[in-house]
Coordinates of C-alpha atoms and ligand atoms in Angstrom, one line a residue:
M1 CA -9.0 -26.4 17.9
K2 CA -10.7 -26.6 14.5
I3 CA -10.7 -23.3 12.8
A4 CA -13.3 -23.1 10.0
V5 CA -13.0 -20.2 7.5
N6 CA -16.4 -19.3 6.1
L7 CA -15.5 -18.8 2.4
D8 CA -19.0 -18.0 1.2
R9 CA -19.3 -15.2 3.8
L10 CA -15.9 -13.8 3.0
S11 CA -16.2 -14.0 -0.8
S12 CA -19.6 -12.3 -0.7
E13 CA -18.2 -9.5 1.5
L14 CA -15.2 -9.0 -0.9
E15 CA -17.8 -8.7 -3.7
D16 CA -19.8 -6.2 -1.7
L17 CA -16.8 -4.2 -0.8
A18 CA -15.8 -4.1 -4.5
S19 CA -19.2 -2.5 -5.3
F20 CA -18.0 0.7 -3.5
S21 CA -16.1 2.0 -6.5
D22 CA -15.8 5.0 -8.8
A23 CA -14.4 3.0 -11.7
P24 CA -16.5 2.6 -14.8
P25 CA -17.4 -1.0 -15.5
S26 CA -14.6 -2.9 -17.3
E27 CA -14.6 -5.9 -19.5
E28 CA -11.2 -6.9 -18.0
G29 CA -12.7 -7.8 -14.6
T30 CA -14.0 -6.0 -11.5
A31 CA -12.6 -2.6 -11.8
V32 CA -12.2 -0.7 -8.5
T33 CA -11.3 2.9 -7.9
R34 CA -11.5 3.9 -4.2
V35 CA -9.5 7.0 -3.4
V36 CA -9.1 8.0 0.2
F37 CA -11.8 10.3 1.7
T38 CA -14.0 10.3 -1.3
S39 CA -17.6 9.5 -0.5
T40 CA -17.0 6.0 -1.9
D41 CA -14.1 5.4 0.5
L42 CA -16.3 6.7 3.4
E43 CA -19.2 4.4 2.4
A44 CA -16.8 1.4 2.2
R45 CA -15.5 2.3 5.7
T46 CA -19.1 2.3 7.0
F47 CA -19.7 -1.1 5.4
L48 CA -16.6 -2.5 7.1
E49 CA -17.6 -1.0 10.5
T50 CA -21.0 -2.6 10.3
L51 CA -19.4 -6.0 9.7
A52 CA -17.0 -5.5 12.5
E53 CA -19.7 -4.4 14.9
K54 CA -21.7 -7.5 14.0
A55 CA -18.6 -9.5 14.9
G56 CA -18.5 -7.9 18.3
L57 CA -15.4 -5.8 17.8
R58 CA -14.8 -2.5 19.5
I59 CA -14.1 0.4 17.1
R60 CA -11.6 3.2 17.4
R61 CA -10.9 5.8 14.7
D62 CA -7.8 8.0 14.8
A63 CA -7.4 11.5 13.5
V64 CA -6.1 10.4 10.1
G65 CA -8.9 7.8 9.7
N66 CA -7.0 4.6 10.6
I67 CA -9.7 2.3 12.0
F68 CA -8.9 -0.2 14.8
F69 CA -11.2 -3.1 15.5
R70 CA -10.5 -4.8 18.8
W71 CA -11.3 -8.2 20.3
E72 CA -10.4 -7.9 23.9
G73 CA -8.1 -10.6 25.3
S74 CA -8.4 -12.2 28.7
D75 CA -5.5 -10.1 29.8
P76 CA -6.1 -6.6 28.3
S77 CA -2.9 -5.3 29.9
L78 CA -0.8 -7.3 27.4
A79 CA 0.3 -5.8 24.1
P80 CA -2.1 -7.0 21.4
I81 CA -1.5 -9.0 18.2
G82 CA -2.3 -6.8 15.2
T83 CA -3.3 -7.6 11.7
G84 CA -4.8 -5.6 8.8
S85 CA -4.2 -3.9 5.6
H86 CA -5.9 -1.2 3.4
T87 CA -9.2 -0.8 1.5
D88 CA -8.3 2.1 -0.7
A89 CA -7.6 1.3 -4.4
I90 CA -5.7 3.1 -7.1
P91 CA -7.6 4.2 -10.2
H92 CA -8.8 1.2 -12.2
A93 CA -7.5 -1.4 -9.8
G94 CA -8.8 -4.8 -8.8
M95 CA -10.8 -6.0 -5.8
Y96 CA -8.2 -8.0 -3.8
D97 CA -5.2 -5.7 -3.1
G98 CA -5.4 -4.8 0.6
T99 CA -9.0 -5.9 1.0
V100 CA -8.0 -9.6 1.5
G101 CA -6.0 -8.5 4.5
V102 CA -8.8 -6.5 6.0
L103 CA -11.8 -8.7 5.3
G104 CA -9.6 -11.8 5.6
G105 CA -8.4 -10.5 9.0
L106 CA -12.0 -10.0 10.1
E107 CA -12.8 -13.5 8.9
A108 CA -9.8 -14.9 10.8
I109 CA -11.1 -13.3 13.9
R110 CA -14.7 -14.5 13.4
A111 CA -13.4 -18.1 12.6
L112 CA -11.4 -18.0 15.9
K113 CA -14.4 -16.8 17.8
E114 CA -16.6 -19.4 16.3
A115 CA -14.1 -22.1 17.2
G116 CA -14.5 -21.0 20.8
F117 CA -11.0 -19.6 21.1
Q118 CA -10.4 -17.0 23.8
P119 CA -7.2 -15.0 23.2
K120 CA -5.0 -14.1 26.1
R121 CA -3.7 -11.1 24.2
S122 CA -6.2 -8.8 22.5
I123 CA -6.4 -9.1 18.8
E124 CA -6.7 -5.9 16.8
L125 CA -7.7 -5.6 13.2
L126 CA -6.5 -2.4 11.5
M127 CA -7.7 -0.7 8.4
F128 CA -5.0 1.8 7.3
T129 CA -5.8 5.1 5.7
S130 CA -4.4 5.7 2.2
E131 CA -1.9 2.9 1.7
E132 CA -2.0 4.0 -1.9
P133 CA -0.4 7.3 -2.9
T134 CA -3.1 8.3 -5.4
R135 CA -4.5 11.4 -3.7
F136 CA -1.7 12.9 -1.6
G137 CA 1.3 11.5 -3.6
I138 CA 2.7 9.5 -0.7
G139 CA 1.9 5.9 0.1
C140 CA 1.2 4.4 3.5
L141 CA 0.0 7.7 5.0
G142 CA -1.8 6.0 7.9
S143 CA 1.0 3.7 8.8
R144 CA 3.6 6.4 8.4
L145 CA 1.8 8.5 11.0
L146 CA 1.2 5.5 13.3
S147 CA 4.9 4.7 13.3
G148 CA 6.0 8.3 13.6
T149 CA 7.7 8.2 10.2
L150 CA 6.0 11.3 8.8
S151 CA 5.7 14.5 10.8
P152 CA 2.1 15.5 11.6
E153 CA 2.8 19.1 10.2
K154 CA 4.1 17.7 6.9
A155 CA 1.3 15.3 6.6
D156 CA -1.4 17.9 7.2
A157 CA 0.2 20.2 4.6
L158 CA 0.1 17.5 1.9
I159 CA -2.2 18.6 -1.0
D160 CA -4.3 16.8 -3.5
K161 CA -4.6 17.8 -7.2
H162 CA -7.3 20.4 -6.2
E163 CA -4.8 21.9 -3.8
R164 CA -6.9 20.8 -0.8
T165 CA -4.7 19.9 2.2
L166 CA -4.9 16.7 4.0
E167 CA -6.1 18.6 7.1
E168 CA -9.0 20.1 5.2
V169 CA -10.0 16.8 3.5
R170 CA -9.8 14.6 6.6
T171 CA -11.7 17.1 8.7
A172 CA -14.4 17.3 6.1
A173 CA -14.5 13.4 6.1
G174 CA -15.1 13.5 9.9
F175 CA -11.6 12.8 11.1
S176 CA -10.5 15.7 13.2
G177 CA -8.0 16.3 16.0
G178 CA -4.3 16.7 15.9
L179 CA -2.3 14.2 13.9
D180 CA 0.2 14.1 16.7
T181 CA -2.3 11.9 18.5
V182 CA -2.0 9.2 15.8
K183 CA 1.4 7.8 16.6
L184 CA 1.5 4.5 18.5
P185 CA 4.1 3.8 21.2
A186 CA 6.9 1.5 20.2
G187 CA 6.0 -2.1 21.0
Y188 CA 2.3 -1.2 20.9
Y189 CA 1.7 -4.5 19.1
H190 CA 3.4 -7.6 20.5
H191 CA 3.4 -9.1 17.0
W192 CA 2.0 -7.8 13.7
L193 CA 0.9 -9.8 10.7
E194 CA -0.5 -8.7 7.3
L195 CA -2.2 -11.0 4.8
H196 CA -1.9 -9.9 1.2
I197 CA -2.0 -11.1 -2.4
E198 CA 1.5 -11.6 -3.7
Q199 CA 1.0 -9.1 -6.6
G200 CA 3.7 -11.1 -8.5
P201 CA 3.8 -14.5 -10.2
L202 CA 6.2 -16.6 -8.1
L203 CA 3.8 -18.5 -5.9
E204 CA 1.5 -19.4 -8.8
R205 CA 4.4 -20.4 -11.0
E206 CA 5.8 -22.7 -8.3
G207 CA 2.4 -24.0 -7.3
L208 CA 2.7 -22.9 -3.7
P209 CA -0.3 -21.7 -1.7
I210 CA 1.6 -19.6 0.9
G211 CA 4.5 -17.1 0.8
I212 CA 6.1 -16.1 4.1
V213 CA 7.5 -12.6 3.7
T214 CA 11.0 -12.2 5.1
A215 CA 11.7 -8.6 3.9
I216 CA 9.9 -5.8 2.2
A217 CA 11.8 -3.8 -0.5
A218 CA 12.6 -0.2 0.0
P219 CA 10.5 2.3 -1.9
A220 CA 11.3 5.8 -2.9
S221 CA 9.4 8.4 -4.8
Y222 CA 10.2 11.7 -6.4
K223 CA 8.5 14.5 -8.2
F224 CA 10.1 16.4 -11.1
Y225 CA 8.9 19.8 -12.1
L226 CA 10.1 20.7 -15.6
E227 CA 9.8 24.2 -16.9
G228 CA 10.4 25.2 -20.5
F229 CA 8.9 27.7 -22.9
G230 CA 5.6 27.0 -24.6
G231 CA 3.6 28.7 -27.3
H232 CA 1.7 28.2 -30.5
A233 CA 2.3 24.7 -32.0
G234 CA 2.3 26.2 -35.5
A235 CA 4.1 29.5 -35.0
L236 CA 6.8 28.7 -32.5
L237 CA 9.8 27.7 -34.6
M238 CA 11.4 24.4 -33.8
P239 CA 14.9 25.7 -33.2
E240 CA 13.5 28.1 -30.6
R241 CA 11.5 25.7 -28.5
K242 CA 12.2 24.6 -25.0
D243 CA 9.6 21.8 -25.0
A244 CA 9.2 20.6 -21.4
L245 CA 7.5 17.3 -22.6
C246 CA 10.5 16.4 -24.8
A247 CA 12.8 16.9 -21.9
A248 CA 10.4 14.8 -19.7
A249 CA 10.6 12.1 -22.3
E250 CA 14.4 12.0 -22.0
L251 CA 14.1 12.0 -18.3
I252 CA 11.8 9.0 -18.4
L253 CA 14.1 7.1 -20.6
S254 CA 17.0 7.9 -18.4
V255 CA 15.1 6.3 -15.5
E256 CA 14.5 3.2 -17.5
R257 CA 18.1 3.0 -18.7
N258 CA 19.7 3.6 -15.3
T259 CA 17.3 1.2 -13.6
L260 CA 18.2 -1.6 -16.1
A261 CA 21.9 -0.7 -15.8
T262 CA 22.1 -2.1 -12.2
G263 CA 21.6 -5.5 -13.7
A264 CA 19.6 -6.5 -10.6
I265 CA 16.1 -7.9 -11.0
D266 CA 15.2 -6.2 -7.7
T267 CA 15.8 -2.7 -9.0
V268 CA 12.6 -1.2 -10.5
G269 CA 11.8 2.3 -11.7
T270 CA 8.5 3.6 -13.0
V271 CA 7.3 7.1 -14.0
G272 CA 3.6 6.6 -13.6
T273 CA 2.1 10.0 -13.9
A274 CA 2.8 13.1 -16.1
Q275 CA 0.9 16.3 -15.9
I276 CA 1.3 18.4 -19.0
H277 CA 0.7 22.2 -19.1
P278 CA -1.3 23.5 -20.9
G279 CA -2.2 20.1 -22.3
A280 CA -3.5 21.1 -25.7
V281 CA -2.6 19.5 -29.0
N282 CA -1.8 22.8 -30.6
S283 CA 0.3 24.2 -27.8
V284 CA 4.0 23.4 -27.0
P285 CA 4.2 22.0 -23.5
S286 CA 5.7 24.6 -21.2
R287 CA 5.5 22.7 -17.9
V288 CA 5.5 19.0 -17.0
T289 CA 5.3 17.3 -13.6
L290 CA 6.4 13.7 -13.3
E291 CA 6.1 11.3 -10.5
L292 CA 8.8 8.6 -10.2
D293 CA 8.5 5.4 -8.1
L294 CA 11.9 3.8 -7.5
R295 CA 12.5 0.6 -5.5
D296 CA 15.1 -1.9 -4.5
I297 CA 15.8 -4.3 -1.8
D298 CA 19.2 -2.6 -1.6
P299 CA 18.7 1.1 -0.8
A300 CA 22.3 2.0 -1.8
R301 CA 21.7 0.5 -5.2
R302 CA 18.5 2.5 -5.4
E303 CA 20.4 5.6 -4.5
S304 CA 22.9 4.9 -7.3
V305 CA 20.0 5.0 -9.8
I306 CA 18.7 8.3 -8.8
E307 CA 22.2 9.7 -8.8
A308 CA 22.7 8.6 -12.4
V309 CA 19.3 10.1 -13.3
R310 CA 20.4 13.4 -11.8
R311 CA 23.6 13.4 -13.9
D312 CA 21.4 12.9 -17.0
I313 CA 19.1 15.6 -15.8
A314 CA 22.0 18.1 -15.7
A315 CA 22.8 17.2 -19.3
I316 CA 19.1 17.4 -20.4
Q317 CA 18.8 20.9 -18.8
A318 CA 22.0 22.1 -20.6
K319 CA 20.9 20.7 -23.9
R320 CA 17.3 21.8 -23.9
G321 CA 17.3 24.9 -21.8
V322 CA 14.5 23.4 -19.7
T323 CA 14.9 23.6 -15.9
V324 CA 14.2 20.6 -13.8
R325 CA 13.4 20.8 -10.1
E326 CA 13.5 17.6 -8.1
E327 CA 11.4 17.0 -5.0
L328 CA 11.9 14.0 -2.8
V329 CA 8.6 12.6 -1.6
N330 CA 9.9 9.6 0.4
A331 CA 13.0 7.4 0.5
D332 CA 12.4 4.6 2.9
P333 CA 14.6 1.8 4.1
P334 CA 13.6 -1.8 3.7
A335 CA 12.0 -3.8 6.5
T336 CA 12.9 -7.3 7.8
S337 CA 10.4 -9.7 9.2
D338 CA 10.7 -10.9 12.8
A339 CA 12.2 -14.4 13.2
T340 CA 9.7 -15.5 15.9
I341 CA 6.7 -14.7 13.7
V342 CA 8.3 -16.3 10.7
A343 CA 8.9 -19.4 12.7
A344 CA 5.3 -19.4 14.0
L345 CA 4.1 -19.2 10.4
E346 CA 6.3 -22.0 9.3
E347 CA 5.1 -24.2 12.1
V348 CA 1.5 -23.4 11.3
C349 CA 2.1 -24.4 7.6
R350 CA 4.0 -27.5 8.6
D351 CA 1.3 -28.6 11.0
A352 CA -1.5 -28.1 8.4
K353 CA 0.7 -29.6 5.6
I354 CA 0.5 -26.4 3.6
L355 CA 3.5 -25.8 1.3
Y356 CA 5.2 -22.5 1.5
K357 CA 8.2 -20.5 0.6
K358 CA 10.0 -17.6 2.2
M359 CA 10.2 -14.6 -0.1
V360 CA 10.7 -10.9 -0.4
S361 CA 7.9 -8.5 -1.0
R362 CA 8.7 -6.2 -3.9
A363 CA 5.5 -4.2 -3.4
Y364 CA 5.3 -2.0 -0.3
H365 CA 2.8 -2.5 2.4
D366 CA 1.8 -0.8 5.6
S367 CA 3.8 -3.5 7.4
L368 CA 6.9 -1.7 6.1
F369 CA 6.1 1.1 8.6
M370 CA 4.6 -1.1 11.3
A371 CA 8.0 -2.8 11.4
R372 CA 9.4 0.4 13.0
I373 CA 7.2 0.0 16.1
S374 CA 6.5 -3.8 16.2
P375 CA 7.9 -7.1 15.1
I376 CA 6.2 -7.9 11.8
A377 CA 5.8 -10.6 9.1
M378 CA 3.5 -11.0 6.2
I379 CA 1.6 -13.9 4.6
F380 CA 1.3 -13.9 0.8
I381 CA -1.2 -15.9 -1.3
P382 CA -1.0 -16.4 -5.0
C383 CA -2.9 -14.3 -7.5
R384 CA -3.7 -15.2 -11.1
N385 CA -0.8 -14.5 -13.4
G386 CA 0.8 -12.3 -10.7
V387 CA -1.5 -9.5 -11.9
S388 CA -2.3 -6.6 -9.5
H389 CA -3.3 -2.9 -9.8
R390 CA -5.5 -4.0 -12.7
P391 CA -9.2 -5.0 -12.9
D392 CA -8.3 -8.6 -13.8
E393 CA -6.5 -9.0 -10.5
Y394 CA -7.8 -12.3 -9.1
A395 CA -7.3 -14.6 -6.1
S396 CA -9.4 -17.7 -5.8
P397 CA -11.6 -18.3 -2.8
E398 CA -9.5 -21.4 -2.0
A399 CA -6.3 -19.4 -2.1
I400 CA -7.8 -16.7 0.1
G401 CA -9.2 -19.4 2.5
T402 CA -5.8 -20.9 2.9
G403 CA -4.3 -17.5 3.7
V404 CA -7.0 -16.7 6.2
S405 CA -6.6 -20.1 7.9
V406 CA -2.8 -19.6 8.3
L407 CA -3.4 -16.1 9.6
A408 CA -6.0 -17.3 12.1
A409 CA -3.8 -20.2 13.3
A410 CA -0.8 -17.9 13.7
M411 CA -2.7 -15.2 15.5
A412 CA -4.1 -17.9 17.9
R413 CA -0.6 -19.1 18.7
L414 CA 0.8 -15.6 19.2
A415 CA -2.2 -14.4 21.2
A416 CA -1.9 -17.3 23.6
Q417 CA 1.7 -16.4 24.5
Ligands
LIG1 C1 1.5 -0.6 -3.1 O1 0.4 -0.5 -3.6 C2 2.7 -0.6 -3.9 O2 2.6 0.2 -4.9 O3 3.6 -1.4 -3.7
LIG2 MN1 -1.7 -1.4 -4.2
LIG3 MN1 -1.8 -3.4 -1.1

């Protein structure tokens, strides 16, 4: 079977999808901001559904807004092959993160249909709700619920920065019903595959078109609420201050120091947001909220970092008279890819004479949670300079085309079994 990926169609759809954005134009590249359940996100979903309908796929939306697009196999009683990713984008991001796995998954299905392939197992494309943690502070919201990793009650009670709950926001967006209906039974997918840009530099540096992901690193995130004593920036005397932002600065540096101290390249820690109250140049900060993202392929080592940070926090509190409250948002184990899918991907690459390497994903993906209910693997393609979560994120049409053709060929193999 000759599978022909239509790169013009796919490239123009990626461009069209990128136009659904709340980011101001950027000189650095195509800036995309698409936060879950904003009108922009909803318009992008409609765009995707229109394409999928045109491709003859059946649509199902669940209560949290995950969207399933199904190509029925000749034996619908068999567990399907799943693929997909996300279309939400963090503020001021690029146009390839997630979207390559969604529109690329659609293109893989269309290419298989156009090649005359009839799958025995159904093939399902899935667009996950809120892989990015931007709005509700926790990543992979859709896949956490699909895999039963997050309780429906906790999920519905999550709040955004306007104190609107997920329940309110999703209902307003047209996704109602109990979140307890979202969870998929274990083994729902026979095999699961996600195509994604690498978001790191290794494939490009080594001149390799494909990475086969063997494991996904374990992410954790925390919030820290610091409370000091604020007041007038001129009148409040220096020795009497309990400046919450100064304490936050020490906490941030403790994260950096303790992350580096593991000596492992796989330990990464980032404080990516800080909310300062009252946030005026002439007012001593009285309250600060920080969000910490901490990851490692080794969860015990990750845990040792947060423990060291906690010891520093105790010292910072004592020294500065600022109280620090820690809230765990999530601390997830890593995931391992399934040997059968990895072998199928290797065979596909070898047959097509495509060079590849096996590698670890240091970014998280919805596949981390799909791994809890199905055998998974991921396909990585190179992106320019390894850049991601920035407007200058770029993957060439050729790189995307190779990824889609590997995905299509692997799905064809797995769906025939
Ligand atoms: C996903 O976007 C991640 O932050 O790894
Ligand atoms: Mn991302
Ligand atoms: Mn992504």
